Amino acid sequence: MYKTAKDIIKESSIIPFTNNELIFMMEFNKNITDKEFQFEFIGSPQEIIAAAQEGFIFMRIGHSLFYGILFAKLSVGRSIFRNKKVVYASYVENVLGDDKWVTGPTFGSWSDAINLVGSIHSCHIQKCNMAAF
């Protein structure tokens, strides 16, 4: 079942991304030598920062791929030591710009979530069904 970005944001306990998470994402992307594996942010720099401060990031993969990805940073309560627990939910848009998002995997760490970009690209090369994500 498809969801719109507005529905995802409305239904979720979204919390802001930290500056360290944004820096990690930029450094990760900068260190990728194959341009087809790099992701591109959707929106102006101000829109990207504003969205990250609200807890979500929109991107697309590479120059030749038309898949969109939405990452949402979600609060999932507190640990027994009262530390905030978070997960990173992913959503995939099979046709960039159609606002029909399929729920992807949820990750316990930001580094695992960012590595999803490479997984989707390699799946595209193998002609996988993107709805499987």
PDB file of N, CA, C and O in Angstrom, residues 56-97:
ATOM      1  N   PHE A  56      13.167  14.453   8.715  1.00  0.00           N
ATOM      2  CA  PHE A  56      13.115  13.634   7.513  1.00  0.00           C
ATOM      3  C   PHE A  56      14.034  14.191   6.434  1.00  0.00           C
ATOM      4  O   PHE A  56      14.350  15.375   6.413  1.00  0.00           O
ATOM      5  N   ILE A  57      14.475  13.285   5.538  1.00  0.00           N
ATOM      6  CA  ILE A  57      15.382  13.652   4.451  1.00  0.00           C
ATOM      7  C   ILE A  57      14.882  12.980   3.182  1.00  0.00           C
ATOM      8  O   ILE A  57      14.639  11.769   3.164  1.00  0.00           O
ATOM      9  N   PHE A  58      14.728  13.767   2.116  1.00  0.00           N
ATOM     10  CA  PHE A  58      14.353  13.261   0.807  1.00  0.00           C
ATOM     11  C   PHE A  58      15.593  13.234  -0.067  1.00  0.00           C
ATOM     12  O   PHE A  58      16.372  14.173  -0.057  1.00  0.00           O
ATOM     13  N   MET A  59      15.757  12.171  -0.851  1.00  0.00           N
ATOM     14  CA  MET A  59      16.883  12.093  -1.774  1.00  0.00           C
ATOM     15  C   MET A  59      16.530  11.196  -2.942  1.00  0.00           C
ATOM     16  O   MET A  59      15.524  10.493  -2.913  1.00  0.00           O
ATOM     17  N   ARG A  60      17.369  11.257  -3.960  1.00  0.00           N
ATOM     18  CA  ARG A  60      17.280  10.309  -5.057  1.00  0.00           C
ATOM     19  C   ARG A  60      18.654   9.692  -5.238  1.00  0.00           C
ATOM     20  O   ARG A  60      19.645  10.212  -4.743  1.00  0.00           O
ATOM     21  N   ILE A  61      18.699   8.615  -5.991  1.00  0.00           N
ATOM     22  CA  ILE A  61      19.944   7.877  -6.143  1.00  0.00           C
ATOM     23  C   ILE A  61      20.541   8.133  -7.512  1.00  0.00           C
ATOM     24  O   ILE A  61      19.893   7.912  -8.524  1.00  0.00           O
ATOM     25  N   GLY A  62      21.766   8.585  -7.542  1.00  0.00           N
ATOM     26  CA  GLY A  62      22.517   8.713  -8.780  1.00  0.00           C
ATOM     27  C   GLY A  62      21.886   9.628  -9.809  1.00  0.00           C
ATOM     28  O   GLY A  62      20.793  10.146  -9.629  1.00  0.00           O
ATOM     29  N   HIS A  63      22.575   9.807 -10.902  1.00  0.00           N
ATOM     30  CA  HIS A  63      22.103  10.678 -11.972  1.00  0.00           C
ATOM     31  C   HIS A  63      21.152   9.969 -12.916  1.00  0.00           C
ATOM     32  O   HIS A  63      20.318  10.594 -13.541  1.00  0.00           O
ATOM     33  N   SER A  64      21.267   8.662 -13.028  1.00  0.00           N
ATOM     34  CA  SER A  64      20.462   7.960 -14.019  1.00  0.00           C
ATOM     35  C   SER A  64      19.279   7.210 -13.421  1.00  0.00           C
ATOM     36  O   SER A  64      18.486   6.638 -14.146  1.00  0.00           O
ATOM     37  N   LEU A  65      19.169   7.194 -12.124  1.00  0.00           N
ATOM     38  CA  LEU A  65      18.070   6.470 -11.494  1.00  0.00           C
ATOM     39  C   LEU A  65      16.975   7.440 -11.075  1.00  0.00           C
ATOM     40  O   LEU A  65      17.234   8.576 -10.735  1.00  0.00           O
ATOM     41  N   PHE A  66      15.769   6.962 -11.080  1.00  0.00           N
ATOM     42  CA  PHE A  66      14.651   7.847 -10.807  1.00  0.00           C
ATOM     43  C   PHE A  66      13.901   7.462  -9.536  1.00  0.00           C
ATOM     44  O   PHE A  66      12.756   7.830  -9.365  1.00  0.00           O
ATOM     45  N   TYR A  67      14.534   6.719  -8.661  1.00  0.00           N
ATOM     46  CA  TYR A  67      13.911   6.314  -7.412  1.00  0.00           C
ATOM     47  C   TYR A  67      14.153   7.365  -6.340  1.00  0.00           C
ATOM     48  O   TYR A  67      15.260   7.859  -6.197  1.00  0.00           O
ATOM     49  N   GLY A  68      13.111   7.682  -5.600  1.00  0.00           N
ATOM     50  CA  GLY A  68      13.255   8.590  -4.475  1.00  0.00           C
ATOM     51  C   GLY A  68      13.338   7.798  -3.184  1.00  0.00           C
ATOM     52  O   GLY A  68      12.800   6.688  -3.088  1.00  0.00           O
ATOM     53  N   ILE A  69      14.019   8.365  -2.208  1.00  0.00           N
ATOM     54  CA  ILE A  69      14.107   7.748  -0.879  1.00  0.00           C
ATOM     55  C   ILE A  69      13.742   8.802   0.151  1.00  0.00           C
ATOM     56  O   ILE A  69      14.161   9.957   0.037  1.00  0.00           O
ATOM     57  N   LEU A  70      12.970   8.387   1.118  1.00  0.00           N
ATOM     58  CA  LEU A  70      12.635   9.239   2.254  1.00  0.00           C
ATOM     59  C   LEU A  70      13.136   8.526   3.504  1.00  0.00           C
ATOM     60  O   LEU A  70      12.818   7.354   3.720  1.00  0.00           O
ATOM     61  N   PHE A  71      13.964   9.204   4.282  1.00  0.00           N
ATOM     62  CA  PHE A  71      14.375   8.692   5.589  1.00  0.00           C
ATOM     63  C   PHE A  71      13.680   9.524   6.649  1.00  0.00           C
ATOM     64  O   PHE A  71      13.637  10.750   6.554  1.00  0.00           O
ATOM     65  N   ALA A  72      13.148   8.843   7.643  1.00  0.00           N
ATOM     66  CA  ALA A  72      12.522   9.527   8.775  1.00  0.00           C
ATOM     67  C   ALA A  72      13.178   9.025  10.056  1.00  0.00           C
ATOM     68  O   ALA A  72      13.333   7.818  10.252  1.00  0.00           O
ATOM     69  N   LYS A  73      13.583   9.943  10.899  1.00  0.00           N
ATOM     70  CA  LYS A  73      14.169   9.592  12.187  1.00  0.00           C
ATOM     71  C   LYS A  73      13.024   9.550  13.204  1.00  0.00           C
ATOM     72  O   LYS A  73      12.331  10.551  13.416  1.00  0.00           O
ATOM     73  N   LEU A  74      12.827   8.385  13.798  1.00  0.00           N
ATOM     74  CA  LEU A  74      11.665   8.174  14.661  1.00  0.00           C
ATOM     75  C   LEU A  74      12.060   7.895  16.107  1.00  0.00           C
ATOM     76  O   LEU A  74      12.989   7.131  16.369  1.00  0.00           O
ATOM     77  N   SER A  75      11.321   8.467  17.009  1.00  0.00           N
ATOM     78  CA  SER A  75      11.480   8.163  18.431  1.00  0.00           C
ATOM     79  C   SER A  75      10.679   6.906  18.743  1.00  0.00           C
ATOM     80  O   SER A  75       9.511   6.798  18.373  1.00  0.00           O
ATOM     81  N   VAL A  76      11.336   5.958  19.411  1.00  0.00           N
ATOM     82  CA  VAL A  76      10.645   4.723  19.782  1.00  0.00           C
ATOM     83  C   VAL A  76      10.679   4.507  21.288  1.00  0.00           C
ATOM     84  O   VAL A  76      10.686   3.376  21.771  1.00  0.00           O
ATOM     85  N   GLY A  77      10.684   5.594  22.030  1.00  0.00           N
ATOM     86  CA  GLY A  77      10.632   5.510  23.487  1.00  0.00           C
ATOM     87  C   GLY A  77      11.979   5.684  24.146  1.00  0.00           C
ATOM     88  O   GLY A  77      12.889   6.306  23.605  1.00  0.00           O
ATOM     89  N   ARG A  78      12.079   5.102  25.332  1.00  0.00           N
ATOM     90  CA  ARG A  78      13.298   5.216  26.128  1.00  0.00           C
ATOM     91  C   ARG A  78      13.770   3.834  26.555  1.00  0.00           C
ATOM     92  O   ARG A  78      12.985   2.919  26.722  1.00  0.00           O
ATOM     93  N   SER A  79      15.086   3.721  26.738  1.00  0.00           N
ATOM     94  CA  SER A  79      15.662   2.462  27.198  1.00  0.00           C
ATOM     95  C   SER A  79      15.447   2.351  28.714  1.00  0.00           C
ATOM     96  O   SER A  79      14.967   3.293  29.354  1.00  0.00           O
ATOM     97  N   ILE A  80      15.858   1.232  29.281  1.00  0.00           N
ATOM     98  CA  ILE A  80      15.692   1.065  30.731  1.00  0.00           C
ATOM     99  C   ILE A  80      16.555   2.049  31.510  1.00  0.00           C
ATOM    100  O   ILE A  80      16.305   2.309  32.673  1.00  0.00           O
ATOM    101  N   PHE A  81      17.566   2.622  30.835  1.00  0.00           N
ATOM    102  CA  PHE A  81      18.415   3.634  31.464  1.00  0.00           C
ATOM    103  C   PHE A  81      17.942   5.047  31.143  1.00  0.00           C
ATOM    104  O   PHE A  81      18.642   6.012  31.381  1.00  0.00           O
ATOM    105  N   ARG A  82      16.751   5.151  30.568  1.00  0.00           N
ATOM    106  CA  ARG A  82      16.086   6.430  30.246  1.00  0.00           C
ATOM    107  C   ARG A  82      16.740   7.183  29.089  1.00  0.00           C
ATOM    108  O   ARG A  82      16.505   8.366  28.907  1.00  0.00           O
ATOM    109  N   ASN A  83      17.574   6.498  28.305  1.00  0.00           N
ATOM    110  CA  ASN A  83      18.138   7.114  27.101  1.00  0.00           C
ATOM    111  C   ASN A  83      17.105   7.054  25.980  1.00  0.00           C
ATOM    112  O   ASN A  83      16.358   6.077  25.868  1.00  0.00           O
ATOM    113  N   LYS A  84      17.079   8.090  25.150  1.00  0.00           N
ATOM    114  CA  LYS A  84      16.147   8.118  24.033  1.00  0.00           C
ATOM    115  C   LYS A  84      16.550   7.067  23.005  1.00  0.00           C
ATOM    116  O   LYS A  84      17.710   6.957  22.637  1.00  0.00           O
ATOM    117  N   LYS A  85      15.581   6.267  22.547  1.00  0.00           N
ATOM    118  CA  LYS A  85      15.824   5.266  21.520  1.00  0.00           C
ATOM    119  C   LYS A  85      15.253   5.783  20.201  1.00  0.00           C
ATOM    120  O   LYS A  85      14.149   6.319  20.168  1.00  0.00           O
ATOM    121  N   VAL A  86      16.033   5.638  19.135  1.00  0.00           N
ATOM    122  CA  VAL A  86      15.583   6.076  17.821  1.00  0.00           C
ATOM    123  C   VAL A  86      15.811   4.972  16.796  1.00  0.00           C
ATOM    124  O   VAL A  86      16.656   4.090  16.983  1.00  0.00           O
ATOM    125  N   VAL A  87      15.034   5.028  15.738  1.00  0.00           N
ATOM    126  CA  VAL A  87      15.230   4.181  14.564  1.00  0.00           C
ATOM    127  C   VAL A  87      15.109   5.074  13.340  1.00  0.00           C
ATOM    128  O   VAL A  87      14.598   6.197  13.416  1.00  0.00           O
ATOM    129  N   TYR A  88      15.578   4.562  12.225  1.00  0.00           N
ATOM    130  CA  TYR A  88      15.550   5.296  10.965  1.00  0.00           C
ATOM    131  C   TYR A  88      14.711   4.501   9.979  1.00  0.00           C
ATOM    132  O   TYR A  88      15.120   3.432   9.521  1.00  0.00           O
ATOM    133  N   ALA A  89      13.521   4.999   9.691  1.00  0.00           N
ATOM    134  CA  ALA A  89      12.623   4.329   8.757  1.00  0.00           C
ATOM    135  C   ALA A  89      12.926   4.807   7.341  1.00  0.00           C
ATOM    136  O   ALA A  89      13.262   5.975   7.131  1.00  0.00           O
ATOM    137  N   SER A  90      12.814   3.907   6.382  1.00  0.00           N
ATOM    138  CA  SER A  90      13.040   4.288   4.989  1.00  0.00           C
ATOM    139  C   SER A  90      11.782   4.010   4.183  1.00  0.00           C
ATOM    140  O   SER A  90      11.008   3.095   4.490  1.00  0.00           O
ATOM    141  N   TYR A  91      11.614   4.821   3.167  1.00  0.00           N
ATOM    142  CA  TYR A  91      10.498   4.680   2.238  1.00  0.00           C
ATOM    143  C   TYR A  91      11.052   4.886   0.839  1.00  0.00           C
ATOM    144  O   TYR A  91      11.934   5.711   0.632  1.00  0.00           O
ATOM    145  N   VAL A  92      10.551   4.131  -0.124  1.00  0.00           N
ATOM    146  CA  VAL A  92      11.040   4.210  -1.497  1.00  0.00           C
ATOM    147  C   VAL A  92       9.898   4.657  -2.406  1.00  0.00           C
ATOM    148  O   VAL A  92       8.777   4.161  -2.304  1.00  0.00           O
ATOM    149  N   GLU A  93      10.221   5.594  -3.284  1.00  0.00           N
ATOM    150  CA  GLU A  93       9.279   6.093  -4.289  1.00  0.00           C
ATOM    151  C   GLU A  93       9.749   5.547  -5.635  1.00  0.00           C
ATOM    152  O   GLU A  93      10.813   5.906  -6.118  1.00  0.00           O
ATOM    153  N   ASN A  94       8.974   4.651  -6.211  1.00  0.00           N
ATOM    154  CA  ASN A  94       9.399   3.985  -7.446  1.00  0.00           C
ATOM    155  C   ASN A  94       9.526   4.938  -8.628  1.00  0.00           C
ATOM    156  O   ASN A  94      10.351   4.730  -9.497  1.00  0.00           O
ATOM    157  N   VAL A  95       8.697   5.959  -8.686  1.00  0.00           N
ATOM    158  CA  VAL A  95       8.776   6.971  -9.732  1.00  0.00           C
ATOM    159  C   VAL A  95       8.976   8.307  -9.034  1.00  0.00           C
ATOM    160  O   VAL A  95       8.092   8.788  -8.326  1.00  0.00           O
ATOM    161  N   LEU A  96      10.148   8.894  -9.205  1.00  0.00           N
ATOM    162  CA  LEU A  96      10.496  10.130  -8.521  1.00  0.00           C
ATOM    163  C   LEU A  96       9.449  11.208  -8.783  1.00  0.00           C
ATOM    164  O   LEU A  96       9.135  11.512  -9.923  1.00  0.00           O
ATOM    165  N   GLY A  97       8.884  11.734  -7.710  1.00  0.00           N
ATOM    166  CA  GLY A  97       7.934  12.830  -7.816  1.00  0.00           C
ATOM    167  C   GLY A  97       6.473  12.437  -7.808  1.00  0.00           C
ATOM    168  O   GLY A  97       5.608  13.301  -7.768  1.00  0.00           O
TER     169      GLY A  97
END
